[in-house]
Backbone as JSON, one array per atom type, in Angstrom:
{
  "sequence": "MSILSLALQRRWLGWLGLTTLFAVVCVGLAQWQWQRRVETVAEIRIVAANWDAAPVALSEALPDSDALDPDLEWQPVALEGEYLVDEQLLVRARPLNGRPGFEVLTPLMLDDGTVFVVDRGWLPVGSAQDSPDVVPAPPSGRVEVLVRLKPGEPELRGRGAPEGQIATIHLPDVAERVEAGDVVAGAYGLLDSESPAPDTRPVAATRPVPDEGPHLSYTFQWYVFALMGFIGYGWALRKERQRIVAEQTGVPTPQRVRKRASDADEEDALLERR",
  "N": [[-21.33, 10.27, -17.07], [-18.49, 10.44, -18.66], [-16.97, 8.97, -21.33], [-14.06, 9.15, -21.41], [-13.62, 9.77, -18.45], [-14.45, 7.06, -17.32], [-12.97, 5.44, -18.76], [-10.66, 6.13, -17.66], [-10.5, 4.78, -15.03], [-9.42, 2.3, -12.82], [-9.86, -0.5, -13.43], [-10.77, -0.42, -16.29], [-8.31, 0.46, -17.15], [-6.58, -1.45, -16.74], [-7.75, -3.3, -18.6], [-7.34, -2.03, -20.98], [-4.55, -2.0, -21.02], [-4.06, -5.07, -21.11], [-5.0, -5.24, -23.68], [-3.34, -3.79, -25.43], [-1.3, -5.22, -25.0], [-1.94, -7.33, -26.25], [-2.4, -6.54, -28.79], [0.47, -5.59, -29.37], [1.56, -8.33, -29.39], [0.3, -9.27, -31.5], [1.11, -7.51, -33.64], [3.88, -8.04, -33.44], [3.79, -10.92, -34.41], [2.77, -10.37, -37.01], [4.94, -9.05, -38.01], [6.77, -10.95, -37.93], [5.85, -12.92, -40.01], [5.79, -11.22, -42.23], [8.67, -10.84, -42.53], [9.52, -13.57, -42.86], [8.11, -13.8, -45.52], [9.55, -12.12, -46.9], [11.9, -13.48, -46.84], [11.27, -15.64, -48.28], [10.54, -14.9, -50.94], [13.17, -13.82, -51.56], [14.55, -16.08, -51.83], [13.12, -17.36, -53.97], [13.81, -15.49, -56.13], [16.46, -15.9, -56.17], [16.53, -18.58, -56.93], [15.37, -18.27, -59.59], [17.29, -16.52, -60.86], [19.57, -18.2, -60.87], [19.03, -20.83, -61.48], [18.98, -21.76, -64.25], [21.42, -20.56, -65.15], [24.5, -20.17, -66.93], [27.08, -22.75, -66.81], [29.72, -22.58, -64.63], [33.45, -22.34, -63.5], [34.31, -24.0, -60.45], [36.16, -22.3, -59.01], [35.4, -20.0, -59.76], [32.88, -19.31, -59.14], [32.97, -19.88, -56.12], [35.03, -18.57, -54.92], [36.25, -18.25, -52.21], [36.97, -20.92, -50.24], [35.71, -21.62, -48.07], [33.15, -20.57, -47.53], [29.94, -19.76, -49.02], [28.52, -17.5, -51.32], [25.3, -16.18, -50.71], [24.05, -15.24, -52.7], [24.72, -16.76, -54.88], [23.59, -19.19, -54.27], [22.58, -22.42, -56.0], [23.81, -21.97, -58.26], [25.01, -23.2, -61.28], [27.79, -25.36, -61.64], [30.7, -26.56, -63.17], [32.5, -29.67, -63.06], [35.23, -31.76, -63.04], [36.92, -34.89, -62.14], [37.4, -37.65, -60.18], [35.14, -40.03, -58.64], [35.22, -40.72, -55.17], [34.19, -43.82, -54.24], [34.66, -45.33, -52.03], [34.51, -43.41, -49.94], [31.8, -42.8, -49.93], [28.65, -41.47, -48.41], [25.51, -41.87, -46.7], [22.81, -39.46, -46.05], [20.43, -39.25, -43.41], [16.95, -39.53, -42.91], [15.35, -38.2, -45.11], [12.83, -37.25, -46.26], [10.83, -37.6, -49.46], [8.22, -36.6, -51.39], [6.35, -37.7, -49.37], [7.51, -40.11, -48.55], [9.69, -41.94, -46.87], [13.62, -41.73, -46.94], [16.91, -41.31, -48.24], [19.55, -39.34, -48.91], [22.62, -39.48, -51.23], [25.82, -39.0, -50.72], [28.43, -38.5, -52.6], [31.93, -38.01, -52.32], [34.04, -36.24, -54.58], [36.79, -36.31, -56.06], [38.99, -33.57, -57.03], [40.87, -32.25, -59.84], [43.21, -30.81, -58.74], [43.44, -31.87, -56.47], [41.9, -31.45, -54.09], [39.0, -32.07, -52.48], [35.45, -32.32, -53.57], [32.07, -32.29, -52.26], [29.63, -34.18, -53.65], [25.86, -34.29, -53.99], [24.29, -36.97, -54.96], [21.86, -37.55, -55.22], [18.51, -38.99, -54.36], [17.24, -41.71, -52.57], [14.93, -44.45, -51.81], [13.87, -45.83, -48.36], [15.12, -49.15, -47.46], [13.48, -52.04, -48.1], [13.6, -54.09, -46.34], [15.44, -53.15, -44.15], [16.95, -50.54, -42.54], [18.25, -48.56, -44.71], [18.94, -47.94, -47.94], [18.04, -50.37, -50.57], [19.41, -50.89, -52.76], [22.27, -48.88, -53.79], [22.98, -47.11, -56.27], [25.76, -47.42, -58.33], [28.17, -44.72, -58.95], [29.67, -43.41, -61.82], [32.68, -44.77, -62.89], [36.24, -44.08, -62.54], [37.42, -41.2, -64.52], [35.49, -38.37, -64.54], [32.97, -35.94, -65.68], [31.33, -33.7, -64.19], [28.28, -31.94, -63.6], [26.93, -29.68, -61.2], [24.68, -27.85, -58.95], [25.4, -25.4, -56.86], [25.09, -25.48, -53.24], [24.73, -24.38, -49.65], [26.3, -25.88, -46.74], [25.02, -27.53, -44.29], [23.3, -26.87, -40.85], [25.04, -28.11, -37.81], [23.63, -30.91, -36.09], [23.33, -31.16, -32.95], [23.69, -34.0, -30.58], [22.47, -35.75, -32.33], [22.59, -38.85, -33.67], [23.93, -41.5, -35.93], [24.22, -44.55, -37.86], [26.85, -46.33, -38.89], [28.58, -45.35, -41.59], [26.49, -43.61, -42.18], [24.93, -40.06, -41.86], [23.34, -37.45, -39.93], [22.99, -34.95, -41.03], [23.85, -32.48, -43.52], [26.55, -31.51, -42.79], [29.24, -30.0, -43.32], [31.7, -29.4, -42.31], [31.82, -31.76, -40.62], [31.54, -33.86, -42.57], [34.07, -33.42, -43.59], [35.7, -34.45, -41.83], [35.1, -37.33, -41.99], [36.0, -38.04, -44.4], [38.69, -39.27, -45.68], [40.8, -39.07, -47.88], [42.32, -36.15, -49.29], [41.58, -32.47, -48.82], [38.53, -31.38, -47.92], [36.36, -29.4, -49.65], [34.66, -26.83, -47.9], [32.9, -24.78, -48.07], [30.57, -25.36, -49.69], [28.56, -27.7, -51.0], [27.28, -29.77, -53.74], [24.28, -30.17, -55.69], [23.67, -32.8, -57.74], [23.28, -32.48, -61.27], [23.97, -33.58, -63.72], [26.16, -35.97, -65.23], [28.93, -37.21, -66.95], [30.73, -40.04, -68.12], [27.42, -41.25, -68.47], [25.65, -43.0, -65.89], [23.99, -46.38, -65.72], [21.9, -46.3, -63.99], [20.55, -44.25, -61.57], [20.53, -42.34, -58.41], [17.43, -40.55, -57.58], [17.12, -37.67, -59.26], [17.7, -34.06, -57.82], [14.73, -31.63, -57.94], [13.75, -28.66, -59.63], [13.09, -26.05, -57.19], [9.75, -25.07, -56.32], [8.23, -22.06, -57.18], [6.72, -20.95, -54.79], [5.13, -18.6, -52.93], [3.75, -19.03, -50.53], [1.42, -18.72, -47.41], [2.27, -16.35, -46.18], [1.86, -13.47, -46.64], [-0.89, -13.01, -46.51], [-1.36, -13.87, -43.9], [0.23, -12.08, -42.4], [-1.39, -9.63, -42.66], [-3.64, -10.56, -41.56], [-2.96, -10.77, -38.69], [-2.38, -8.07, -38.25], [-5.05, -7.13, -38.48], [-6.25, -8.69, -36.51], [-4.98, -7.05, -34.34], [-6.29, -4.76, -34.51], [-8.53, -5.23, -34.31], [-8.83, -5.91, -31.44], [-8.66, -3.53, -30.02], [-11.08, -2.33, -31.13], [-12.91, -4.06, -29.8], [-12.47, -3.37, -27.33], [-13.23, -0.81, -27.43], [-16.02, -0.96, -27.96], [-16.85, -2.59, -25.66], [-16.39, -0.75, -23.67], [-18.1, 1.47, -24.31], [-20.59, 0.11, -23.94], [-20.51, -0.36, -21.24], [-20.62, 2.23, -20.39], [-23.29, 3.18, -21.03], [-24.6, 1.43, -19.76], [-24.4, 2.35, -17.04], [-25.0, 4.94, -17.23], [-27.78, 4.67, -17.6], [-28.56, 3.46, -15.49], [-28.36, 5.62, -13.64], [-29.94, 7.58, -14.56], [-32.37, 6.58, -15.12], [-33.35, 6.08, -17.45], [-33.84, 3.6, -19.65], [-31.62, 1.56, -21.4], [-30.86, 1.49, -25.25], [-31.13, -1.38, -25.71], [-32.26, -2.39, -23.76], [-34.77, -1.4, -24.15], [-35.42, -2.5, -26.56], [-35.74, -4.95, -25.64], [-37.79, -4.9, -23.6], [-39.93, -4.07, -25.49], [-39.94, -6.52, -27.15], [-40.74, -8.51, -24.99], [-43.32, -7.46, -24.67], [-44.4, -7.95, -27.09], [-44.51, -10.66, -27.12], [-46.28, -11.33, -25.1], [-48.73, -10.3, -26.02], [-48.69, -11.72, -28.3], [-49.25, -14.25, -26.91], [-51.73, -13.9, -25.3], [-53.45, -13.34, -27.98], [-53.63, -16.0, -28.91], [-55.04, -17.09, -27.01]],
  "CA": [[-20.06, 10.06, -16.67], [-17.94, 10.59, -19.94], [-15.99, 8.02, -21.6], [-12.77, 9.42, -20.74], [-13.47, 9.33, -16.94], [-14.73, 5.81, -17.47], [-11.63, 4.68, -19.39], [-9.42, 5.99, -16.85], [-10.67, 3.82, -13.91], [-8.39, 1.43, -12.64], [-10.4, -1.77, -14.23], [-10.72, -0.12, -17.74], [-6.9, 0.92, -17.42], [-6.07, -2.9, -16.88], [-8.29, -3.81, -19.89], [-6.52, -1.5, -21.94], [-3.15, -2.5, -20.87], [-4.44, -6.16, -21.67], [-5.74, -4.97, -25.17], [-2.53, -3.27, -25.87], [-0.24, -6.43, -24.92], [-2.37, -8.36, -27.14], [-2.14, -5.78, -30.13], [1.99, -5.63, -29.58], [1.91, -9.63, -29.75], [-0.2, -9.44, -32.87], [2.1, -6.86, -34.49], [5.17, -8.9, -33.72], [3.46, -11.95, -35.29], [2.69, -9.95, -38.4], [6.34, -8.74, -38.59], [7.66, -12.26, -38.47], [5.29, -13.17, -41.18], [6.27, -10.55, -43.4], [10.14, -11.31, -42.97], [9.35, -14.77, -43.68], [7.61, -13.68, -46.8], [10.55, -11.44, -47.71], [13.04, -14.56, -47.22], [10.84, -16.59, -49.25], [10.95, -14.19, -52.39], [14.37, -13.39, -51.98], [15.07, -17.23, -52.29], [12.61, -17.32, -55.23], [14.65, -14.7, -57.01], [17.83, -16.4, -56.51], [16.47, -19.65, -57.87], [15.06, -17.89, -61.07], [18.44, -15.99, -61.51], [20.72, -19.08, -61.12], [19.02, -22.15, -61.92], [19.31, -21.81, -65.71], [22.76, -19.89, -65.49], [25.61, -20.95, -67.68], [27.82, -23.2, -65.58], [31.0, -21.64, -64.4], [34.38, -23.14, -62.75], [34.42, -23.82, -59.41], [36.88, -21.27, -58.33], [34.84, -18.56, -59.93], [31.65, -19.25, -58.03], [33.56, -20.26, -54.53], [36.65, -18.21, -54.45], [36.48, -18.76, -50.74], [36.45, -22.37, -50.28], [35.16, -21.92, -46.76], [31.76, -19.72, -47.38], [29.37, -19.42, -50.12], [27.85, -16.27, -51.41], [24.12, -16.35, -50.68], [23.38, -14.91, -54.16], [25.14, -17.91, -55.81], [22.94, -20.49, -54.24], [21.71, -23.08, -57.13], [24.53, -21.62, -59.42], [25.62, -24.58, -61.87], [29.2, -25.7, -61.81], [31.1, -27.89, -64.0], [33.82, -30.42, -62.54], [35.93, -33.11, -63.4], [37.32, -35.55, -61.2], [37.28, -39.01, -59.9], [34.65, -40.22, -57.6], [35.79, -41.78, -54.2], [33.19, -44.26, -53.79], [34.89, -45.8, -50.43], [34.14, -42.49, -49.11], [30.25, -42.37, -49.9], [27.95, -41.41, -47.0], [24.23, -41.74, -46.74], [22.25, -38.87, -45.35], [19.28, -40.09, -43.11], [15.59, -38.8, -42.77], [15.42, -37.44, -46.18], [11.46, -37.54, -47.08], [10.3, -37.04, -50.66], [6.69, -36.96, -51.68], [5.84, -38.57, -48.18], [8.25, -41.33, -48.58], [11.24, -41.7, -46.23], [14.62, -42.05, -47.51], [18.44, -40.99, -48.03], [20.25, -38.77, -49.8], [23.75, -40.22, -51.24], [26.97, -37.96, -50.79], [30.0, -39.04, -52.77], [33.13, -36.98, -52.62], [34.73, -36.02, -55.74], [38.46, -35.93, -56.16], [39.22, -32.83, -58.23], [42.48, -32.59, -60.3], [44.14, -30.1, -57.76], [43.72, -32.75, -55.15], [40.87, -31.07, -53.14], [37.55, -32.99, -52.58], [33.92, -31.7, -53.43], [31.04, -33.25, -51.77], [28.3, -34.3, -54.59], [24.63, -34.97, -53.6], [23.77, -37.62, -56.37], [20.19, -37.67, -55.37], [17.63, -39.46, -53.18], [16.94, -43.36, -52.53], [14.08, -44.82, -50.53], [14.35, -46.72, -47.45], [14.84, -50.43, -48.1], [12.21, -53.09, -47.81], [13.81, -54.93, -45.04], [16.6, -52.67, -43.59], [17.03, -48.9, -42.42], [19.02, -48.31, -45.5], [18.58, -48.36, -49.33], [18.23, -51.84, -50.9], [20.77, -50.75, -53.63], [22.94, -47.69, -54.08], [23.58, -47.12, -57.69], [27.32, -46.74, -58.27], [28.54, -43.79, -59.64], [30.65, -43.72, -63.01], [34.25, -45.03, -62.43], [37.18, -43.29, -63.67], [37.52, -39.91, -64.81], [34.01, -38.1, -64.97], [32.64, -34.7, -65.88], [30.0, -33.53, -63.26], [27.48, -30.79, -63.48], [26.05, -29.5, -59.96], [24.33, -26.84, -58.4], [25.91, -25.2, -55.38], [24.12, -25.5, -51.88], [25.39, -24.35, -48.56], [26.08, -26.59, -45.86], [23.94, -27.56, -43.33], [23.86, -26.8, -39.65], [25.11, -29.42, -36.78], [22.41, -31.34, -35.17], [23.97, -31.73, -31.93], [22.99, -35.18, -30.23], [21.61, -36.69, -33.55], [23.54, -39.85, -33.96], [23.69, -42.24, -37.24], [24.85, -45.71, -37.95], [28.19, -46.43, -39.57], [28.24, -45.07, -43.08], [25.5, -42.3, -42.41], [25.06, -38.98, -41.21], [22.07, -37.01, -39.83], [22.58, -33.67, -41.78], [25.18, -32.32, -44.52], [27.21, -30.59, -41.96], [30.54, -30.08, -44.16], [33.0, -29.87, -41.39], [31.73, -33.1, -40.02], [31.85, -34.89, -43.7], [35.26, -33.5, -44.09], [36.54, -35.44, -40.81], [34.92, -38.76, -42.31], [36.63, -38.41, -45.64], [40.22, -39.45, -45.46], [41.63, -38.41, -48.82], [42.44, -34.87, -49.58], [40.99, -31.64, -48.39], [37.16, -31.26, -48.4], [35.71, -27.86, -49.73], [33.81, -26.73, -46.61], [32.03, -23.7, -48.38], [29.49, -25.72, -50.25], [28.31, -28.86, -51.64], [26.8, -29.68, -54.86], [23.34, -30.98, -56.12], [24.0, -33.54, -58.85], [22.4, -32.49, -61.99], [24.29, -34.73, -64.69], [27.57, -36.78, -65.11], [29.47, -38.03, -68.07], [29.6, -40.86, -68.59], [26.32, -41.29, -67.43], [25.45, -44.34, -65.42], [22.7, -46.78, -66.22], [21.04, -46.04, -63.05], [21.12, -43.24, -60.51], [19.44, -41.83, -57.42], [16.54, -39.35, -57.99], [17.77, -36.18, -58.98], [17.02, -32.98, -57.1], [14.1, -30.78, -58.97], [13.74, -26.99, -59.51], [11.87, -25.72, -56.22], [8.51, -24.43, -56.69], [8.12, -20.69, -56.61], [5.34, -20.6, -53.95], [5.46, -17.51, -51.67], [2.86, -19.44, -49.33], [0.66, -17.82, -47.09], [2.8, -15.53, -45.27], [1.21, -12.3, -46.88], [-2.19, -13.06, -45.95], [-0.95, -14.18, -42.37], [0.62, -10.79, -42.06], [-2.66, -8.61, -42.7], [-4.55, -11.1, -40.67], [-2.44, -10.35, -37.5], [-2.8, -6.61, -37.98], [-6.42, -7.17, -38.35], [-6.68, -8.88, -34.98], [-4.57, -6.24, -33.28], [-7.15, -3.61, -34.58], [-10.06, -5.75, -33.56], [-8.74, -5.86, -29.92], [-9.03, -2.15, -29.6], [-12.49, -2.3, -31.46], [-13.37, -4.84, -29.01], [-12.26, -2.5, -26.11], [-14.02, 0.44, -27.41], [-17.59, -1.49, -27.73], [-17.29, -2.78, -24.37], [-16.22, 0.56, -22.85], [-19.21, 2.17, -24.79], [-21.6, -0.62, -23.43], [-20.62, -0.01, -19.78], [-21.21, 3.75, -20.13], [-24.7, 3.16, -21.46], [-25.51, 0.97, -18.45], [-24.05, 3.28, -15.96], [-26.07, 6.09, -17.46], [-29.26, 4.09, -17.69], [-28.88, 3.3, -13.84], [-28.22, 6.94, -13.08], [-31.02, 8.8, -15.03], [-33.66, 5.8, -15.21], [-33.97, 5.96, -18.91], [-33.37, 2.18, -20.23], [-30.6, 1.78, -22.86], [-31.87, 0.79, -26.39], [-30.89, -2.53, -25.72], [-33.4, -2.77, -22.76], [-36.02, -0.88, -24.74], [-35.82, -3.53, -27.46], [-36.09, -6.31, -24.95], [-39.04, -4.89, -23.24], [-40.79, -4.28, -26.75], [-40.06, -8.04, -27.41], [-41.49, -8.87, -24.1], [-44.71, -7.23, -24.89], [-44.96, -8.72, -28.53], [-44.86, -12.13, -26.79], [-47.22, -11.28, -24.18], [-49.75, -10.09, -26.91], [-49.1, -13.02, -29.09], [-50.27, -15.27, -26.06], [-53.07, -13.33, -25.45], [-54.33, -13.46, -29.09], [-53.68, -17.4, -28.93], [-56.12, -17.63, -25.83]],
  "C": [[-19.58, 9.85, -18.37], [-17.01, 9.46, -20.15], [-14.69, 7.97, -21.32], [-12.73, 9.2, -19.28], [-13.59, 8.01, -16.76], [-13.49, 4.99, -17.77], [-10.63, 4.96, -18.23], [-9.2, 5.49, -15.3], [-9.82, 2.86, -13.86], [-8.68, -0.07, -13.43], [-10.48, -1.5, -15.42], [-9.05, 0.13, -18.2], [-6.26, -0.54, -17.58], [-6.53, -3.6, -18.1], [-7.75, -3.35, -20.92], [-5.05, -1.91, -22.23], [-3.18, -3.82, -21.6], [-4.43, -6.17, -23.34], [-4.3, -4.61, -25.96], [-1.46, -4.39, -26.01], [-0.84, -7.12, -26.09], [-2.06, -7.82, -28.61], [-0.33, -5.86, -30.39], [2.2, -7.24, -29.98], [1.55, -9.74, -31.36], [0.64, -8.87, -33.74], [3.33, -7.59, -34.63], [4.94, -10.19, -34.46], [3.48, -11.44, -36.49], [3.99, -9.7, -38.94], [7.0, -10.0, -38.9], [7.09, -12.85, -39.42], [5.89, -12.61, -42.24], [7.71, -10.65, -43.54], [10.08, -12.71, -43.58], [8.89, -14.99, -45.1], [8.71, -12.99, -47.7], [11.82, -12.54, -47.82], [12.57, -15.19, -48.28], [11.04, -15.81, -50.63], [12.18, -13.85, -52.56], [15.0, -14.85, -52.6], [14.46, -17.64, -53.69], [13.49, -16.72, -56.36], [15.97, -15.35, -57.03], [17.77, -17.74, -57.35], [16.24, -19.36, -59.33], [16.15, -17.33, -61.6], [19.44, -17.12, -61.79], [20.45, -20.34, -61.6], [19.24, -22.64, -63.73], [20.54, -21.13, -66.24], [23.65, -20.57, -66.2], [26.48, -21.51, -66.51], [29.22, -22.58, -65.73], [32.05, -22.76, -63.64], [34.06, -22.92, -61.21], [35.06, -22.58, -58.46], [36.21, -19.78, -58.66], [33.51, -18.35, -59.21], [31.9, -19.49, -56.5], [35.04, -19.92, -54.63], [37.01, -18.23, -53.14], [35.93, -20.03, -50.45], [35.67, -22.47, -48.89], [33.53, -21.34, -46.63], [31.23, -19.42, -48.94], [28.6, -18.53, -50.14], [26.4, -16.75, -51.29], [23.58, -16.29, -51.89], [23.55, -15.83, -55.24], [24.77, -19.34, -55.67], [22.39, -21.09, -55.66], [22.55, -22.56, -58.56], [25.35, -23.0, -59.97], [27.19, -24.22, -62.07], [29.72, -26.78, -62.38], [32.78, -28.09, -63.35], [34.22, -31.4, -63.14], [36.75, -33.55, -62.23], [37.27, -37.0, -61.17], [36.37, -39.22, -58.43], [35.28, -40.94, -56.34], [34.71, -42.5, -53.53], [33.17, -45.04, -52.43], [34.31, -44.83, -49.59], [32.58, -42.06, -49.02], [29.76, -42.47, -48.53], [26.28, -41.17, -47.6], [23.5, -40.56, -45.76], [20.85, -39.15, -44.8], [18.04, -38.88, -43.17], [15.54, -37.63, -43.73], [13.99, -37.67, -47.03], [11.36, -37.08, -48.45], [9.02, -37.41, -51.17], [6.03, -37.76, -50.58], [6.46, -39.79, -47.96], [9.68, -40.93, -47.89], [12.36, -42.24, -47.04], [16.05, -41.54, -47.11], [18.71, -40.26, -49.21], [21.79, -39.19, -50.0], [24.79, -39.22, -51.59], [28.05, -38.73, -51.26], [30.76, -38.13, -53.08], [33.71, -37.26, -53.89], [36.24, -35.63, -55.79], [38.9, -35.01, -57.38], [40.69, -33.02, -58.68], [43.45, -31.88, -59.44], [44.2, -30.82, -56.33], [42.7, -32.16, -53.95], [39.7, -32.07, -53.58], [36.34, -32.01, -52.58], [33.0, -32.58, -53.43], [30.02, -33.12, -52.78], [27.14, -34.92, -53.98], [24.23, -35.58, -54.84], [22.48, -37.74, -56.36], [19.79, -38.46, -54.14], [17.52, -40.97, -53.65], [15.85, -43.5, -51.29], [14.58, -45.7, -49.67], [14.23, -48.02, -48.1], [13.62, -51.02, -47.45], [12.3, -53.8, -46.55], [14.76, -54.44, -44.06], [16.47, -50.99, -43.67], [18.24, -48.6, -43.38], [18.64, -48.71, -46.87], [18.81, -49.79, -49.58], [19.27, -51.83, -52.0], [20.92, -49.33, -53.8], [23.43, -47.74, -55.5], [25.16, -46.67, -57.62], [27.45, -45.64, -59.37], [29.59, -44.24, -60.92], [32.11, -43.86, -62.64], [35.22, -44.12, -63.28], [37.1, -41.91, -63.58], [36.02, -39.41, -65.05], [34.01, -36.6, -64.9], [31.19, -34.56, -65.3], [29.46, -32.02, -63.3], [26.62, -30.88, -62.08], [25.72, -28.3, -59.69], [24.68, -26.64, -57.15], [24.74, -24.98, -54.41], [25.12, -25.24, -50.68], [25.42, -25.48, -47.85], [25.23, -26.26, -45.01], [24.08, -27.32, -41.93], [24.04, -28.14, -38.87], [23.95, -29.42, -36.24], [22.91, -31.91, -34.1], [22.9, -32.83, -31.16], [22.13, -36.3, -31.15], [22.68, -37.81, -33.84], [23.17, -40.4, -35.31], [24.53, -43.17, -37.28], [26.15, -45.43, -38.71], [27.8, -46.01, -41.04], [26.98, -43.99, -43.43], [25.65, -41.35, -41.61], [23.7, -38.38, -41.22], [21.87, -35.59, -40.55], [24.24, -33.31, -42.63], [25.6, -31.22, -43.82], [28.84, -30.63, -42.47], [31.79, -30.37, -43.27], [33.01, -31.28, -40.78], [32.04, -34.28, -41.31], [33.15, -34.8, -43.89], [36.24, -34.27, -43.03], [36.31, -36.72, -41.09], [35.84, -39.07, -43.53], [38.11, -38.19, -45.46], [41.42, -38.95, -46.52], [41.28, -36.97, -49.31], [41.51, -33.68, -48.63], [39.32, -31.21, -48.73], [36.94, -29.82, -48.63], [34.49, -27.87, -48.66], [32.77, -25.71, -46.93], [30.79, -24.01, -48.98], [29.62, -27.01, -50.67], [27.34, -28.84, -52.8], [25.7, -30.88, -55.24], [23.38, -31.55, -57.58], [22.79, -33.05, -60.04], [22.67, -33.38, -63.43], [25.81, -35.09, -64.6], [27.83, -37.56, -66.34], [30.87, -38.63, -67.83], [28.58, -41.07, -67.74], [26.03, -42.94, -67.03], [24.14, -44.98, -65.98], [21.32, -46.44, -65.23], [21.6, -44.98, -62.23], [20.06, -42.8, -59.64], [18.53, -40.86, -58.12], [17.25, -38.1, -58.09], [17.0, -35.07, -58.26], [16.21, -32.04, -58.3], [14.25, -29.43, -58.46], [12.57, -26.97, -58.32], [10.87, -24.86, -56.76], [8.62, -23.05, -56.15], [6.91, -20.34, -56.0], [5.76, -19.7, -52.96], [4.85, -17.93, -50.16], [2.07, -18.35, -48.87], [0.92, -16.61, -46.24], [2.09, -13.84, -45.44], [-0.1, -12.1, -46.37], [-2.19, -13.01, -44.23], [-0.86, -12.83, -41.8], [-0.53, -9.79, -41.86], [-3.37, -9.3, -41.66], [-4.23, -10.66, -39.3], [-2.79, -8.88, -37.25], [-4.14, -6.41, -37.87], [-6.79, -7.58, -36.92], [-6.02, -7.98, -34.04], [-5.75, -5.04, -33.28], [-8.3, -4.1, -33.87], [-10.16, -5.64, -32.11], [-9.07, -4.36, -29.41], [-10.49, -1.86, -29.95], [-13.33, -2.76, -30.27], [-13.61, -4.05, -27.56], [-13.14, -1.16, -25.96], [-15.65, 0.11, -27.11], [-17.76, -1.76, -26.46], [-17.23, -1.5, -23.24], [-17.61, 1.31, -23.19], [-20.49, 1.57, -24.03], [-21.65, -0.34, -21.93], [-20.93, 1.39, -19.43], [-22.74, 3.82, -20.18], [-25.24, 2.52, -20.18], [-25.38, 1.97, -17.32], [-24.93, 4.42, -16.1], [-27.62, 5.89, -17.26], [-29.54, 4.13, -16.23], [-28.92, 4.69, -13.27], [-29.35, 7.7, -13.41], [-32.52, 7.71, -15.01], [-34.12, 5.65, -16.33], [-33.03, 4.64, -19.5], [-32.36, 2.41, -21.58], [-31.29, 1.17, -23.97], [-31.73, -0.59, -26.23], [-32.14, -3.24, -24.81], [-34.72, -2.54, -23.43], [-36.5, -1.91, -25.66], [-36.28, -4.79, -26.69], [-37.57, -6.29, -24.23], [-39.93, -4.78, -24.49], [-41.15, -5.67, -27.11], [-40.94, -8.86, -26.32], [-42.92, -8.59, -24.21], [-45.17, -7.79, -26.03], [-45.29, -10.03, -27.98], [-45.93, -12.26, -25.87], [-48.63, -11.06, -25.11], [-49.99, -11.25, -28.05], [-49.71, -14.25, -28.14], [-51.67, -15.01, -25.81], [-54.16, -13.71, -26.75], [-54.37, -15.13, -29.23], [-54.93, -17.93, -28.1], [-57.44, -17.26, -26.49]]
}
């Protein structure tokens, strides 16, 4: 019996179908890992291009106040205005180095009357309550602020928060909570510095580490798994043909010959010990 005729049998066609399905899944996972690597590399390039760039005006970096160009994420922007301390919000569930905590959002009233949301940094959970022990006050009066632009976060439906806190930096939601002025909905800013500088401030955001992660190696692994599926199928098909040929011709397969030789060696060893 030829390999082809054996492979065309219903049982082996079924195994081929399962092997092909397994390979398709592996290829899909490989492409997903590759796409994640592409996105990660793009993010690393944007950080490298924008983190140390010269500060620009908000109108230049965000001409459309409702949308941020993805290529301008992390772009430094210089602002002037007055913090609206009474409108301050805490963002829940923001871990830092394994510690639970909050991020402090303080709206900044700009000279043209619009409000820009500034993330002043991170604070740990309090020692006796689900909020920081102390929230450092921002500078009072007129202040010059340097921030890095970030797009707003998606809404988390069904996720509640106590009064004065929010579950995510969803800028339309923040705008509804801020009563003074029109809130810029296209981006918010991670605080870099402010002048006059306060005595204490929340923990500042740090530059993202340029780590591509294991996505490239995972991509190759999934392609290898897909290939190994067909190799395993071919090996099993070959062994099945050898077994059928051995039964039809009476000639033992190499595996059986080795086993018989091994059995004979064991018998000889037993006789010698006697």
